[in-house]
Amino acid sequence: KQEVTQIPAALSVPEGENLVLNCSFTDSAIYNLQWFRQDPGKGLTSLLLIQSSQREQTSGRLNASLDKSSGRSTLYIAASQPGDSATYLCAVLDSNYQLIWGAGTKLIIKP
Amino acid sequence: GAGVSQSPSNKVTEKGKDVELRCDPISGHTALYWYRQSLGQGLEFLIYFQGNSAPDKSGLPSDRFSAERTGGSVSTLTIQRTQQEDSAVYLCASSPGTVQETQYFGPGTRLLVL
């Protein structure tokens, strides 16, 4: 059974710092991995999608990597801003076409 | 264009009553998904539709839960004889074609069963 783990559960850093969020999964048989952002009272926003054949994806200050063989992904946020404060969720699309979710990392960027 | 919309945004019901949650996907999106996020827990997959058919219903927690999609567009998630443990945020998402594409999420329906 696929399990997704995100570390740390919460992170608080000063504005301007670069930071890394981690996601690990137990079964490497995935179709893709996605990073989402969840703001309080709002829906989920997809940030980056990495297909199983890809190693990384970039969008603006965000860079996500995927190492399928080791079951790991990282989300790198450069030059963090207070507006980046949110919960970041990692999800893998497993062999049954189900999205399996991590519990999220709650990120707080202090001005 | 408009994103995924869900209604109602909030629903309070009494234990034992039936509730119906609605999802309007992005126009033209053929795949539609339902998830549940209980308080303090991660997101849980419930069911997905490709067109009007649901290839995988294994995520539905019990036979009190059912979902349908008509006309390849609107979907309804029905919970019969609601229980307190059904209280959660129910999220709907859609994607343009296959399940391997990016999913776009609605704002969710917050269900509270008293």
CSV table of C-alpha atoms in Angstrom, one decimal, chain B residues 6-83:
chain,number,residue,atom,x,y,z
B,6,GLN,CA,-18.8,23.3,-5.4
B,7,SER,CA,-22.1,23.8,-3.5
B,8,PRO,CA,-23.0,24.2,-0.8
B,9,SER,CA,-19.9,25.8,0.6
B,10,ASN,CA,-21.0,24.8,4.1
B,11,LYS,CA,-23.6,22.2,5.2
B,12,VAL,CA,-24.7,21.4,8.8
B,13,THR,CA,-27.0,18.4,9.1
B,14,GLU,CA,-28.3,16.1,11.8
B,15,LYS,CA,-27.1,12.6,12.2
B,16,GLY,CA,-29.2,10.2,10.1
B,17,LYS,CA,-30.1,12.7,7.4
B,18,ASP,CA,-29.1,12.4,3.8
B,19,VAL,CA,-26.9,15.1,2.1
B,20,GLU,CA,-26.1,15.8,-1.5
B,21,LEU,CA,-22.9,17.7,-2.5
B,22,ARG,CA,-22.5,19.1,-5.9
B,23,CYS,CA,-19.5,19.7,-8.1
B,24,ASP,CA,-19.3,21.7,-11.3
B,25,PRO,CA,-16.0,21.0,-13.1
B,26,ILE,CA,-14.2,23.2,-15.4
B,27,SER,CA,-16.0,23.2,-18.8
B,28,GLY,CA,-14.6,20.6,-21.1
B,29,HIS,CA,-12.7,18.6,-18.4
B,30,THR,CA,-13.5,14.9,-18.8
B,31,ALA,CA,-12.0,13.6,-15.6
B,32,LEU,CA,-13.6,14.5,-12.2
B,33,TYR,CA,-12.5,13.5,-8.7
B,34,TRP,CA,-13.9,13.5,-5.2
B,35,TYR,CA,-11.7,13.7,-2.1
B,36,ARG,CA,-12.3,14.0,1.6
B,37,GLN,CA,-10.2,15.8,4.2
B,38,SER,CA,-11.1,15.1,7.8
B,39,LEU,CA,-10.0,17.4,10.6
B,40,GLY,CA,-6.3,16.8,11.3
B,41,GLN,CA,-6.0,14.2,8.6
B,42,GLY,CA,-4.7,14.1,5.1
B,43,LEU,CA,-6.7,14.0,1.9
B,44,GLU,CA,-8.4,10.8,1.1
B,45,PHE,CA,-9.4,9.7,-2.4
B,46,LEU,CA,-13.0,8.7,-2.7
B,47,ILE,CA,-13.9,8.2,-6.4
B,48,TYR,CA,-13.1,9.5,-9.9
B,49,PHE,CA,-15.0,9.7,-13.1
B,50,GLN,CA,-13.8,9.5,-16.7
B,51,GLY,CA,-16.7,10.9,-18.5
B,52,ASN,CA,-19.8,9.6,-16.9
B,53,SER,CA,-18.3,6.3,-15.7
B,54,ALA,CA,-16.5,5.6,-12.5
B,55,PRO,CA,-13.8,3.0,-13.1
B,56,ASP,CA,-12.7,2.9,-9.4
B,57,LYS,CA,-15.2,3.2,-6.5
B,58,SER,CA,-12.9,1.5,-4.0
B,59,GLY,CA,-12.2,4.7,-2.1
B,60,LEU,CA,-15.8,5.2,-1.0
B,61,PRO,CA,-15.8,4.6,2.8
B,62,SER,CA,-19.1,2.7,3.0
B,63,ASP,CA,-22.2,1.9,1.0
B,64,ARG,CA,-23.8,5.0,2.4
B,65,PHE,CA,-21.7,7.0,0.0
B,66,SER,CA,-22.6,7.1,-3.7
B,67,ALA,CA,-21.7,9.5,-6.6
B,68,GLU,CA,-22.9,10.0,-10.1
B,69,ARG,CA,-22.0,12.2,-13.0
B,70,THR,CA,-24.4,13.1,-15.8
B,71,GLY,CA,-23.7,14.6,-19.2
B,72,GLY,CA,-20.0,14.4,-18.6
B,73,SER,CA,-20.2,17.5,-16.4
B,74,VAL,CA,-21.9,18.0,-13.0
B,75,SER,CA,-21.3,15.4,-10.3
B,76,THR,CA,-23.1,14.8,-7.1
B,77,LEU,CA,-21.8,13.0,-4.1
B,78,THR,CA,-24.6,11.6,-1.9
B,79,ILE,CA,-24.2,10.5,1.7
B,80,GLN,CA,-27.1,8.6,3.2
B,81,ARG,CA,-27.9,8.3,6.9
B,82,THR,CA,-25.0,10.6,7.8
B,83,GLN,CA,-22.8,9.9,10.8
